[in-house]
Amino acid sequence: MIWRTSLFLSVTLFLFVGGSHIEGPKHGKVAVCYVASWAMFRKPPLNFAISDIDPTLCTHIVYAFAGLDGESHTIKSLNQWLDIEQDSGNAAYKNLTDIKKNYPHIKVTLSLGGWNEGSVKFSTMASDKWKRVRFIRSVTQYLVKYDFDGLDIMWKYPTMRGGSPDDKENFVTLIKELKEAFLPYGYILSATLGNTRGVMSTAYDLVSLNRYLDLIHVIGYDYNGPWDKIVGASAPLRGLNKRDENNVEYTIKYMLSFGVSPDKLVLGIQFLGRTFILKDPGVKVIDFSKTEAEIKGFSGPYLNGTNMYAYNEVCLDLKNNSKWVYYWDKVSSTPYLRDGSRIVSYDDTRSIANKVKLAMDYNLAGFMIWSIDMDDFKGVCDMPNDTYTDFIERVSDITKDKLWQDSVKNLNSQADLEGKIYGTLRDKLILRIPKKNFKNYPLLRTIHEAIDITVEEKKIADAMKLVSTSLREGSRVSETQTPCYRTCSEVCFYGPGH
Ligand SMILES: *[C@@H]1O[C@H](CO)[C@@H](O)[C@H](O)[C@H]1NC(C)=O
Ligand SMILES: *[C@@H]1O[C@H](CO)[C@@H](O)[C@H](O)[C@H]1NC(C)=O
Ligand SMILES: *[C@@H]1O[C@H](CO)[C@@H](O)[C@H](O)[C@H]1NC(C)=O
Ligand SMILES: *[C@@H]1O[C@H](CO)[C@@H](O)[C@H](O)[C@H]1NC(C)=O
C-alpha cells in the first residue's frame, strides 16, 4: 500500500515536473533563438552560458557560427576548444543538443558563415559541382556526428564582398542540392538573407530559394549605422516617406512580392543597438537620416570594439542612472538614447512589440532573434512599463471614434437580441495587457506576449467590423423611424430605472 502510494506519487510528480518543462510556445509561430558562441567570453555578469538558455521561449536554437574551410571546401568548427567535447573541450555542441532530451519541441541547428567568414569562400565552393559535393557531404556528416537538426546558411552576401555575379544562380544550386541531401535525414535548411533592395535584388533568386528552403530568416536590422555618417534608426519599422526603402516593412513587402511565402518568412529582430557620435555635439534636436555623425560609433562596456551596444548593456546603463536621456522616435518606432554627442539607436520591448504586430499583420512564420545572449537573460534590469503604449492607443482610438460611439449607442437602442450581442462585444473590446511578472528575458518574452496580444487586438478589430455593419443596418432602420422613437428608445435603455 505504501509502496503503491509512493509509486503513484512519484509518477504524478514526474508528470507534473516533466509536463511543466517539455512545452514550447503555443501560438504556432516560430521563435528562432540565435546564440552567439563568443558571448560565453564576455565579462560577468553578461557572460552567457548554455545553461542560461530558457528552452520554453524558443522553437529553434541556432548556434553561431561554424566556418567554411577555403582549401577543402568543408564545414569546420571555428573554436574546437569551445565547441567540441573531445580533448577536454567545453562541449558547447553537446550541451546545446542535449537540451532536446528534456525539451523535445526544440530543434537545434548550426549556422554557417556570418560577416567574418566573408563571401569569397562561399562563392568558390558554390561555383563548382565537385566542391559542392564535398561540402554537402561534410555538412551531413557533421550534423550527424554532433546531433544537430539542420543547417542555417548565413552567406553575407552572394555576388558581393568579392563574390561573383554567378553567385545568384550558384546559391540556388547549392541550396537545392543541400535540401536533397537533407531529405533522408529530415534536416531543416534555413538561410539568413540581407534586407536592402540592392542585396535582395542582386544576390537572391527568391522564388527558387523559397522552393528549397524550410525557413527564410530576413535580417530586420542594420539598416542604418555610423557607416552612413548620418544618425538613423538601426531597425526602423516603417519608412520616413513613401520612397524610403530602408525599413522593416519595405523588406517584408519586397520579400513577399518577389516570391517568398509568408509561412516561410521569419523576421529577424535585434537585441542590440548601433551607436553614433554627433559631428556637432551642440545639435539640439536629432533628425534621423539628417543629423550628421562621425564614421565610427562607440562600444558598450562589454561588447568591445564593435560599435554596438547590447540591450543588456543599455538596460544596465539605464539602471545605473547614467547620463543617458531616453527618446522615442515615432516615425521609425524606435527608442534612442543620448548623452551629449553620443547616441544609441536600439530596440526595446515597445519597438519589438510593434515589430511583432507588423509581422503578424503580414502573417509571417515567426521571429528570429539576434541574439538571445544580448537580452537581459539574468533579469537584473527594471521592466519597461510602456511596452504596449501603441497597442492601447490604437484600441482607444477605435473606441473614441465618433462612428464607433454612434454605433454603440445605436446598438443599445436596438432590440434585446442586439443588446446581448453588444454585451458580449463589450467584454471583447478591452485589450487585456498582462501584468509584468517576469524578470528575465524581457525582450524574448515580449515577442511571445505581443503575438498573443496582437491576436487579441485583431479580435477587437473584427468585433468593430461587426458593430459597424450593425450600424449601417441599424441606421437604415432608424431613418424610417421618427426622431421621437429614437429618443424614446435611448431613454428606455439608458434612463433611470435601468
Ligand atoms: C557544458 O557542460 C559541461 C558540464 O556541465 C560544463 O562543464 C561546460 O562548461 C559546458 N560548456 C558550455 C560551453 O557551456
Ligand atoms: C577592449 O579592447 C581594447 C582594445 O582593443 C582592449 O585594450 C581592452 O582590454 C578590451 N576590453 C575588454 C573588456 O575586452
Ligand atoms: C553599474 O554600476 C555598478 C556599480 O554600481 C557597476 O559595477 C557596473 O559595472 C555598472 N554597469 C554598467 C553597465 O555600467
Ligand atoms: C513608467 O516608468 C517610468 C520610469 O521608468 C516612470 O517615470 C513612470 O511614471 C512609469 N509609468 C507608469 C504608468 O507606471
Coordinates of C-alpha atoms and ligand atoms in Angstrom, one line a residue:
M1 CA 0.0 0.0 0.0
I2 CA 2.7 2.4 1.0
W3 CA 4.7 1.3 -2.0
R4 CA 1.7 1.9 -4.2
T5 CA 1.2 5.3 -2.9
S6 CA 4.7 6.4 -3.3
L7 CA 4.8 5.0 -6.8
F8 CA 1.6 6.9 -7.6
L9 CA 3.1 10.0 -6.0
S10 CA 6.4 9.8 -7.9
V11 CA 4.5 9.1 -11.2
T12 CA 2.4 12.2 -10.6
L13 CA 5.4 14.2 -9.6
F14 CA 7.2 13.1 -12.7
L15 CA 4.3 14.0 -14.9
F16 CA 3.9 17.3 -13.2
V17 CA 7.6 18.3 -13.3
G18 CA 8.1 16.8 -16.7
G19 CA 4.9 18.4 -18.1
S20 CA 5.9 21.8 -16.9
H21 CA 9.2 21.7 -18.7
I22 CA 8.7 20.0 -22.0
E23 CA 6.5 22.5 -23.7
G24 CA 7.3 25.3 -26.1
P25 CA 5.4 28.3 -27.2
K26 CA 1.7 27.5 -28.0
H27 CA 0.9 30.3 -30.5
G28 CA 2.2 28.4 -33.5
K29 CA 4.8 31.0 -34.6
V30 CA 8.5 30.1 -34.7
A31 CA 11.0 31.7 -32.3
V32 CA 14.4 31.1 -33.8
C33 CA 16.9 31.9 -31.0
Y34 CA 20.4 32.5 -32.1
V35 CA 23.2 32.0 -29.6
A36 CA 26.5 33.8 -30.3
S37 CA 29.1 31.4 -29.1
W38 CA 31.6 34.2 -28.2
A39 CA 29.1 35.6 -25.7
M40 CA 30.4 33.0 -23.4
F41 CA 33.7 35.0 -23.1
R42 CA 32.0 38.3 -22.2
K43 CA 32.8 39.9 -18.8
P44 CA 30.5 38.9 -15.9
P45 CA 27.6 39.5 -15.4
L46 CA 27.0 39.3 -19.2
N47 CA 28.9 36.1 -19.8
F48 CA 26.4 33.8 -21.3
A49 CA 26.3 30.1 -20.5
I50 CA 24.4 27.4 -22.4
S51 CA 22.6 26.8 -19.1
D52 CA 21.2 30.4 -19.3
I53 CA 19.0 29.3 -22.3
D54 CA 15.3 29.0 -21.4
P55 CA 14.2 26.4 -24.0
T56 CA 10.5 27.2 -23.3
L57 CA 11.0 30.5 -25.0
C58 CA 12.3 29.1 -28.3
T59 CA 11.2 26.7 -31.0
H60 CA 14.6 26.6 -32.7
I61 CA 18.1 27.3 -31.2
V62 CA 20.8 28.2 -33.7
Y63 CA 24.4 28.1 -32.8
A64 CA 26.6 30.8 -34.4
F65 CA 28.9 30.1 -36.2
A66 CA 30.6 27.3 -37.9
G67 CA 33.2 28.1 -40.6
L68 CA 33.9 27.1 -44.2
D69 CA 37.4 25.7 -44.9
G70 CA 38.6 27.5 -48.0
E71 CA 41.0 24.7 -49.0
S72 CA 38.9 21.6 -48.5
H73 CA 35.5 23.2 -49.0
T74 CA 34.2 21.6 -45.9
I75 CA 32.4 22.8 -42.8
K76 CA 34.6 23.3 -39.7
S77 CA 34.5 24.4 -36.1
L78 CA 35.8 27.9 -35.6
N79 CA 36.7 27.2 -32.0
Q80 CA 37.3 23.5 -31.3
W81 CA 38.1 24.1 -27.6
L82 CA 34.7 25.7 -27.1
D83 CA 32.5 23.6 -29.5
I84 CA 33.7 20.1 -29.1
E85 CA 33.8 17.7 -26.2
Q86 CA 36.9 15.8 -27.3
D87 CA 40.2 16.6 -25.7
S88 CA 38.6 18.1 -22.6
G89 CA 36.9 20.8 -24.6
N90 CA 33.8 22.7 -23.4
A91 CA 31.3 20.7 -25.4
A92 CA 29.1 23.6 -26.5
Y93 CA 27.6 21.4 -29.3
K94 CA 26.8 18.6 -27.0
N95 CA 25.4 20.8 -24.2
L96 CA 23.1 22.5 -26.8
T97 CA 21.9 19.4 -28.5
D98 CA 21.3 17.7 -25.1
I99 CA 18.6 20.3 -24.5
K100 CA 16.4 18.3 -26.8
K101 CA 16.3 15.4 -24.2
N102 CA 14.2 17.5 -21.8
Y103 CA 12.6 19.7 -24.4
P104 CA 11.6 17.6 -27.4
H105 CA 10.0 20.5 -29.1
I106 CA 13.3 22.2 -29.6
K107 CA 15.3 22.0 -32.9
V108 CA 19.0 22.8 -32.6
T109 CA 20.7 23.9 -35.8
L110 CA 24.1 25.2 -36.7
S111 CA 24.7 28.5 -38.6
L112 CA 27.5 28.6 -41.1
G113 CA 29.0 31.9 -42.1
G114 CA 28.4 35.3 -40.7
W115 CA 30.1 38.6 -41.6
N116 CA 33.6 37.5 -40.6
E117 CA 33.6 34.4 -42.9
G118 CA 33.2 36.7 -45.8
S119 CA 31.8 35.8 -49.2
V120 CA 34.7 34.6 -51.3
K121 CA 34.9 31.1 -49.9
F122 CA 31.2 30.5 -50.4
S123 CA 31.5 31.9 -53.9
T124 CA 34.3 29.5 -54.8
M125 CA 32.7 26.4 -53.2
A126 CA 29.2 27.1 -54.8
S127 CA 30.6 27.6 -58.3
D128 CA 31.9 24.0 -58.8
K129 CA 29.9 20.8 -58.8
W130 CA 32.6 18.7 -57.1
K131 CA 33.4 21.3 -54.5
R132 CA 29.7 21.4 -53.6
V133 CA 29.6 17.6 -53.4
R134 CA 32.5 17.7 -50.9
F135 CA 30.9 20.5 -48.9
I136 CA 27.5 18.9 -48.7
R137 CA 28.9 15.5 -47.7
S138 CA 30.9 17.2 -45.0
V139 CA 27.8 19.0 -43.7
T140 CA 25.6 15.9 -43.4
Q141 CA 28.5 14.0 -41.7
Y142 CA 29.0 16.9 -39.3
L143 CA 25.3 17.3 -38.5
V144 CA 25.0 13.5 -37.9
K145 CA 28.2 13.4 -35.8
Y146 CA 27.1 16.3 -33.5
D147 CA 23.4 15.6 -33.4
F148 CA 22.2 18.8 -34.9
D149 CA 18.7 19.1 -36.6
G150 CA 19.8 21.2 -39.5
L151 CA 21.9 23.9 -41.0
D152 CA 21.5 27.7 -41.4
I153 CA 23.5 29.4 -44.1
M154 CA 24.5 33.0 -43.5
W155 CA 26.4 33.9 -46.6
K156 CA 27.0 37.7 -46.5
Y157 CA 26.3 38.1 -49.4
P158 CA 26.2 36.3 -52.7
T159 CA 27.6 38.4 -55.6
M160 CA 29.1 40.9 -53.1
R161 CA 32.3 41.4 -51.0
G162 CA 34.5 39.6 -53.5
G163 CA 31.8 37.2 -54.8
S164 CA 30.9 36.8 -58.5
P165 CA 27.8 37.6 -60.5
D166 CA 27.2 33.9 -60.9
D167 CA 26.7 33.5 -57.1
K168 CA 23.0 34.3 -57.5
E169 CA 22.4 31.2 -59.6
N170 CA 25.0 29.1 -57.7
F171 CA 23.5 29.9 -54.4
V172 CA 20.2 28.3 -55.6
T173 CA 22.0 25.3 -56.9
L174 CA 23.8 24.9 -53.5
I175 CA 20.6 25.2 -51.6
K176 CA 18.8 22.8 -53.9
E177 CA 21.5 20.2 -53.5
L178 CA 21.7 20.6 -49.8
K179 CA 18.0 20.2 -49.4
E180 CA 18.1 17.0 -51.5
A181 CA 20.9 15.6 -49.4
F182 CA 19.0 16.6 -46.2
L183 CA 15.7 14.8 -47.2
P184 CA 16.6 11.3 -45.9
Y185 CA 17.7 12.8 -42.5
G186 CA 14.7 15.2 -42.2
Y187 CA 17.2 18.1 -41.6
I188 CA 16.0 21.7 -41.5
L189 CA 17.6 24.0 -44.1
S190 CA 17.3 27.8 -43.5
A191 CA 19.2 30.8 -44.8
T192 CA 19.6 34.2 -43.4
L193 CA 19.2 36.9 -46.1
G194 CA 20.0 40.6 -46.3
N195 CA 17.4 43.3 -46.3
T196 CA 18.3 46.2 -48.6
R197 CA 16.8 46.4 -52.0
G198 CA 20.3 46.3 -53.5
V199 CA 21.1 43.0 -51.8
M200 CA 17.7 41.4 -52.2
S201 CA 17.6 42.1 -56.0
T202 CA 21.2 41.4 -56.8
A203 CA 22.0 38.4 -54.5
Y204 CA 18.9 36.3 -54.5
D205 CA 16.6 34.4 -56.8
L206 CA 13.8 34.5 -54.2
V207 CA 11.3 32.3 -56.0
S208 CA 13.8 29.5 -56.3
L209 CA 15.3 29.9 -52.8
N210 CA 11.7 29.8 -51.4
R211 CA 11.2 26.4 -53.1
Y212 CA 14.0 24.7 -51.3
L213 CA 14.4 26.5 -48.0
D214 CA 12.3 25.5 -45.0
L215 CA 12.7 28.9 -43.4
I216 CA 14.0 32.2 -44.7
H217 CA 15.3 34.4 -42.0
V218 CA 15.5 38.0 -43.0
I219 CA 17.7 40.5 -41.2
G220 CA 15.4 43.1 -39.9
Y221 CA 18.1 45.5 -38.6
D222 CA 21.4 47.1 -39.6
Y223 CA 19.5 49.5 -41.9
N224 CA 21.5 52.4 -40.5
G225 CA 24.7 52.7 -38.7
P226 CA 27.7 55.0 -38.2
W227 CA 29.0 53.9 -41.6
D228 CA 26.4 56.2 -43.2
K229 CA 27.8 59.2 -41.3
I230 CA 24.2 60.1 -40.5
V231 CA 22.2 59.3 -37.4
G232 CA 19.4 56.8 -38.2
A233 CA 17.3 54.2 -36.6
S234 CA 19.1 50.9 -36.6
A235 CA 15.9 48.9 -37.3
P236 CA 13.2 51.3 -38.4
L237 CA 9.7 49.8 -38.6
R238 CA 8.5 52.0 -41.4
G239 CA 9.9 54.5 -43.9
L240 CA 10.4 58.2 -43.3
N241 CA 8.4 58.7 -46.5
K242 CA 6.9 56.7 -49.4
R243 CA 10.2 56.4 -51.2
D244 CA 12.2 55.3 -48.2
E245 CA 13.3 51.6 -48.7
N246 CA 15.4 51.3 -45.6
N247 CA 13.0 49.8 -43.2
V248 CA 11.4 46.5 -42.0
E249 CA 8.1 47.0 -43.7
Y250 CA 9.7 47.6 -47.1
T251 CA 11.9 44.5 -46.7
I252 CA 8.9 42.3 -45.8
K253 CA 6.8 43.6 -48.7
Y254 CA 9.7 43.1 -51.1
M255 CA 10.3 39.5 -50.0
L256 CA 6.6 38.6 -50.2
S257 CA 6.1 40.3 -53.6
F258 CA 9.2 38.6 -55.1
G259 CA 8.2 35.1 -54.2
V260 CA 8.8 34.3 -50.6
S261 CA 5.9 32.5 -48.9
P262 CA 4.7 34.2 -45.7
D263 CA 4.7 30.9 -43.9
K264 CA 8.5 30.6 -44.6
L265 CA 9.5 34.1 -43.9
V266 CA 10.9 34.8 -40.4
L267 CA 11.5 38.4 -39.3
G268 CA 14.9 38.9 -37.7
I269 CA 14.8 41.1 -34.6
Q270 CA 18.0 42.6 -33.0
F271 CA 18.6 42.6 -29.3
L272 CA 21.2 45.4 -29.7
G273 CA 21.7 48.9 -30.9
R274 CA 24.0 50.9 -33.1
T275 CA 26.0 53.8 -31.8
F276 CA 26.7 57.3 -33.3
I277 CA 28.9 60.2 -32.3
L278 CA 27.5 63.5 -33.4
K279 CA 29.6 65.7 -35.7
D280 CA 28.2 68.7 -34.0
P281 CA 27.7 68.0 -30.3
G282 CA 25.6 71.1 -30.0
V283 CA 22.7 69.8 -32.1
K284 CA 19.5 70.3 -30.2
V285 CA 17.1 68.0 -32.0
I286 CA 18.2 64.8 -33.6
D287 CA 16.7 64.3 -37.0
F288 CA 17.0 60.7 -38.2
S289 CA 18.6 60.5 -41.6
K290 CA 19.7 64.1 -41.5
T291 CA 21.8 64.7 -38.4
E292 CA 25.5 64.2 -39.3
A293 CA 27.7 61.7 -37.4
E294 CA 31.3 60.5 -37.3
I295 CA 32.1 57.4 -39.4
K296 CA 32.7 55.4 -36.2
G297 CA 30.5 55.0 -33.2
F298 CA 31.5 53.6 -29.8
S299 CA 31.0 50.3 -28.0
G300 CA 29.2 49.2 -24.9
P301 CA 31.3 48.3 -21.9
Y302 CA 31.0 44.5 -22.7
L303 CA 30.8 44.2 -26.5
N304 CA 34.2 45.6 -27.0
G305 CA 35.2 47.2 -30.3
T306 CA 32.1 46.6 -32.3
N307 CA 30.3 50.0 -32.5
M308 CA 27.4 48.2 -30.8
Y309 CA 25.5 48.3 -27.6
A310 CA 23.7 45.2 -26.5
Y311 CA 20.3 45.5 -25.0
N312 CA 21.6 44.2 -21.7
E313 CA 24.3 46.9 -21.7
V314 CA 21.7 49.6 -22.4
C315 CA 19.4 48.4 -19.6
L316 CA 22.3 48.1 -17.1
D317 CA 23.3 51.6 -18.0
L318 CA 19.8 52.9 -17.6
K319 CA 19.5 51.1 -14.3
N320 CA 22.8 52.7 -13.2
N321 CA 21.2 56.1 -13.6
S322 CA 23.7 57.0 -16.2
K323 CA 23.6 60.3 -18.1
W324 CA 21.5 58.8 -20.9
V325 CA 18.4 60.6 -21.9
Y326 CA 15.7 58.4 -23.4
Y327 CA 13.8 59.4 -26.6
W328 CA 11.2 57.7 -28.6
D329 CA 11.2 58.3 -32.4
K330 CA 7.6 57.9 -33.5
V331 CA 8.3 57.7 -37.3
S332 CA 10.7 54.8 -37.1
S333 CA 9.0 53.4 -34.0
T334 CA 12.4 53.0 -32.2
P335 CA 13.9 54.3 -29.0
Y336 CA 17.3 56.0 -28.8
L337 CA 19.5 57.3 -26.0
R338 CA 21.5 60.5 -26.0
D339 CA 24.4 61.7 -23.8
G340 CA 25.9 64.8 -25.2
S341 CA 27.4 63.8 -28.6
R342 CA 26.7 60.1 -28.1
I343 CA 23.7 58.4 -29.5
V344 CA 22.5 54.7 -29.2
S345 CA 19.7 53.6 -31.5
Y346 CA 18.4 50.3 -30.4
D347 CA 15.3 48.1 -29.8
D348 CA 13.3 47.7 -26.6
T349 CA 10.1 46.0 -25.6
R350 CA 7.9 48.7 -27.1
S351 CA 9.6 48.7 -30.5
I352 CA 9.8 45.0 -30.6
A353 CA 6.1 44.6 -29.7
N354 CA 5.4 46.9 -32.7
K355 CA 7.5 44.8 -35.0
V356 CA 5.7 41.7 -33.9
K357 CA 2.4 43.4 -34.7
L358 CA 3.6 44.3 -38.2
A359 CA 4.9 40.8 -38.9
M360 CA 1.6 39.3 -37.6
D361 CA -0.3 41.6 -40.0
Y362 CA 1.7 40.0 -42.9
N363 CA 1.0 36.6 -41.4
L364 CA 4.7 35.7 -41.3
A365 CA 6.1 32.4 -39.9
G366 CA 7.6 34.0 -36.8
F367 CA 10.7 35.7 -35.5
M368 CA 14.4 35.2 -35.5
I369 CA 16.4 36.7 -32.6
W370 CA 19.9 38.0 -33.0
S371 CA 20.9 37.1 -30.3
I372 CA 19.4 35.9 -27.1
D373 CA 22.7 36.4 -25.2
M374 CA 22.1 40.1 -25.5
D375 CA 18.7 40.1 -23.7
D376 CA 18.6 40.7 -20.0
F377 CA 18.8 36.9 -19.6
K378 CA 19.6 37.1 -15.9
G379 CA 16.8 39.5 -15.2
V380 CA 18.8 42.2 -13.4
C381 CA 17.2 45.3 -15.1
D382 CA 13.9 47.1 -14.5
M383 CA 11.0 46.2 -16.6
P384 CA 9.9 48.9 -19.0
N385 CA 6.2 49.9 -18.5
D386 CA 5.5 51.3 -21.9
T387 CA 5.6 48.1 -24.0
Y388 CA 2.0 48.2 -25.3
T389 CA 1.6 52.0 -25.4
D390 CA 0.9 51.9 -29.2
F391 CA -1.5 48.9 -28.9
I392 CA -3.5 50.7 -26.2
E393 CA -3.5 53.9 -28.3
R394 CA -4.9 52.1 -31.3
V395 CA -7.6 50.4 -29.4
S396 CA -8.6 53.5 -27.6
D397 CA -8.6 55.4 -30.9
I398 CA -11.2 52.9 -32.1
T399 CA -13.4 53.4 -29.1
K400 CA -13.1 57.2 -29.2
D401 CA -14.2 57.2 -32.8
K402 CA -17.5 59.0 -33.4
L403 CA -18.7 56.3 -35.7
W404 CA -17.9 53.7 -33.1
Q405 CA -19.7 55.6 -30.3
D406 CA -22.7 56.2 -32.5
S407 CA -22.8 52.5 -33.4
V408 CA -22.6 51.5 -29.8
K409 CA -25.5 53.9 -28.9
N410 CA -27.4 52.6 -31.9
L411 CA -26.9 49.0 -30.8
N412 CA -28.2 49.9 -27.4
S413 CA -31.3 51.4 -29.0
Q414 CA -32.0 48.2 -30.9
A415 CA -33.9 45.1 -29.7
D416 CA -32.8 42.9 -26.8
L417 CA -31.0 40.5 -29.1
E418 CA -28.6 43.1 -30.3
G419 CA -28.2 44.4 -26.8
K420 CA -27.0 41.0 -25.9
I421 CA -24.6 40.9 -28.8
Y422 CA -23.3 44.3 -27.6
G423 CA -22.9 42.9 -24.1
T424 CA -20.5 40.2 -25.4
L425 CA -18.8 42.6 -27.7
R426 CA -18.2 45.0 -24.8
D427 CA -16.4 42.2 -23.0
K428 CA -14.2 41.6 -26.0
L429 CA -13.4 45.2 -26.5
I430 CA -10.9 45.5 -23.7
L431 CA -7.3 44.9 -24.6
R432 CA -6.1 42.8 -21.7
I433 CA -2.4 43.6 -21.1
P434 CA -0.9 41.0 -18.8
K435 CA 0.7 42.3 -15.7
K436 CA 4.5 42.1 -16.0
N437 CA 5.5 39.3 -13.7
F438 CA 8.6 38.1 -15.5
K439 CA 12.1 39.3 -14.7
N440 CA 14.5 37.7 -17.1
Y441 CA 14.4 37.7 -20.9
P442 CA 12.2 40.7 -21.2
L443 CA 12.7 41.1 -24.9
L444 CA 12.2 37.5 -25.8
R445 CA 9.2 37.2 -23.6
T446 CA 7.7 40.3 -25.2
I447 CA 7.8 38.7 -28.6
H448 CA 5.6 35.8 -27.3
E449 CA 3.3 38.1 -25.4
A450 CA 3.0 40.5 -28.2
I451 CA 2.0 37.6 -30.5
D452 CA -0.9 36.8 -28.2
I453 CA -1.9 40.5 -27.7
T454 CA -1.9 41.1 -31.5
V455 CA -4.3 38.2 -31.8
E456 CA -6.5 39.8 -29.1
E457 CA -6.3 43.2 -30.9
K458 CA -7.4 41.5 -34.1
K459 CA -10.5 40.1 -32.3
I460 CA -11.3 43.6 -31.3
A461 CA -11.0 44.9 -34.8
D462 CA -13.2 42.1 -36.1
A463 CA -15.8 42.9 -33.4
M464 CA -15.6 46.5 -34.6
K465 CA -16.4 45.5 -38.1
L466 CA -19.4 43.6 -36.8
V467 CA -20.6 46.7 -34.9
S468 CA -20.1 48.9 -38.0
T469 CA -22.2 46.5 -40.0
S470 CA -24.9 46.6 -37.4
L471 CA -24.7 50.4 -37.5
R472 CA -25.3 50.5 -41.2
E473 CA -28.2 48.2 -40.9
G474 CA -29.4 49.9 -37.8
S475 CA -29.3 53.4 -39.4
R476 CA -31.4 52.2 -42.2
V477 CA -33.9 51.2 -39.7
S478 CA -33.7 54.4 -37.8
E479 CA -34.1 56.5 -40.9
T480 CA -37.6 55.1 -41.2
Q481 CA -38.4 55.9 -37.6
T482 CA -39.5 59.2 -36.2
P483 CA -36.9 61.1 -34.1
C484 CA -39.2 60.6 -31.2
Y485 CA -38.9 56.8 -31.4
R486 CA -35.1 57.2 -31.3
T487 CA -35.1 59.4 -28.3
C488 CA -37.6 57.3 -26.5
S489 CA -35.7 54.1 -27.1
E490 CA -32.4 55.6 -25.9
V491 CA -34.0 56.8 -22.8
C492 CA -35.6 53.5 -22.3
F493 CA -32.2 51.8 -22.4
Y494 CA -30.1 54.4 -20.6
G495 CA -32.7 56.1 -18.4
P496 CA -33.2 55.8 -14.7
G497 CA -34.6 52.6 -13.5
H498 CA -32.4 50.5 -15.9
Ligands
LIG1 C1 28.9 22.0 -21.0 O1 28.5 21.3 -19.9 C2 29.6 21.0 -19.0 C3 29.1 20.1 -17.9 O2 28.0 20.7 -17.3 C4 30.3 22.2 -18.5 O3 31.4 21.9 -17.7 C5 30.7 23.1 -19.7 O4 31.3 24.3 -19.2 C6 29.6 23.3 -20.6 N1 30.0 24.1 -21.7 C7 29.5 25.2 -22.2 C8 30.1 25.8 -23.4 O5 28.5 25.7 -21.6
LIG2 C1 38.6 46.3 -25.4 O1 39.5 46.5 -26.4 C2 40.7 47.2 -26.0 C3 41.5 47.5 -27.3 O2 41.2 46.6 -28.3 C4 41.5 46.4 -25.0 O3 42.6 47.2 -24.6 C5 40.6 46.1 -23.8 O4 41.2 45.3 -22.9 C6 39.3 45.5 -24.3 N1 38.4 45.3 -23.1 C7 37.7 44.2 -22.9 C8 36.8 44.2 -21.7 O5 37.8 43.2 -23.6
LIG3 C1 26.6 49.7 -12.9 O1 27.1 50.1 -11.6 C2 27.7 49.1 -11.0 C3 28.1 49.5 -9.6 O2 27.0 50.2 -9.0 C4 29.0 48.6 -11.7 O3 29.6 47.5 -11.1 C5 28.6 48.2 -13.1 O4 29.7 48.0 -13.9 C6 27.8 49.3 -13.8 N1 27.3 48.7 -15.0 C7 27.4 49.3 -16.2 C8 26.9 48.7 -17.4 O5 28.0 50.4 -16.3
LIG4 C1 7.0 54.1 -16.0 O1 8.3 54.1 -15.6 C2 8.9 55.4 -15.6 C3 10.3 55.4 -15.3 O2 10.9 54.1 -15.5 C4 8.1 56.3 -14.6 O3 8.6 57.6 -14.7 C5 6.6 56.3 -15.0 O4 5.9 57.0 -14.0 C6 6.1 54.9 -15.1 N1 4.7 55.0 -15.6 C7 3.8 54.2 -15.1 C8 2.4 54.4 -15.7 O5 4.0 53.4 -14.2

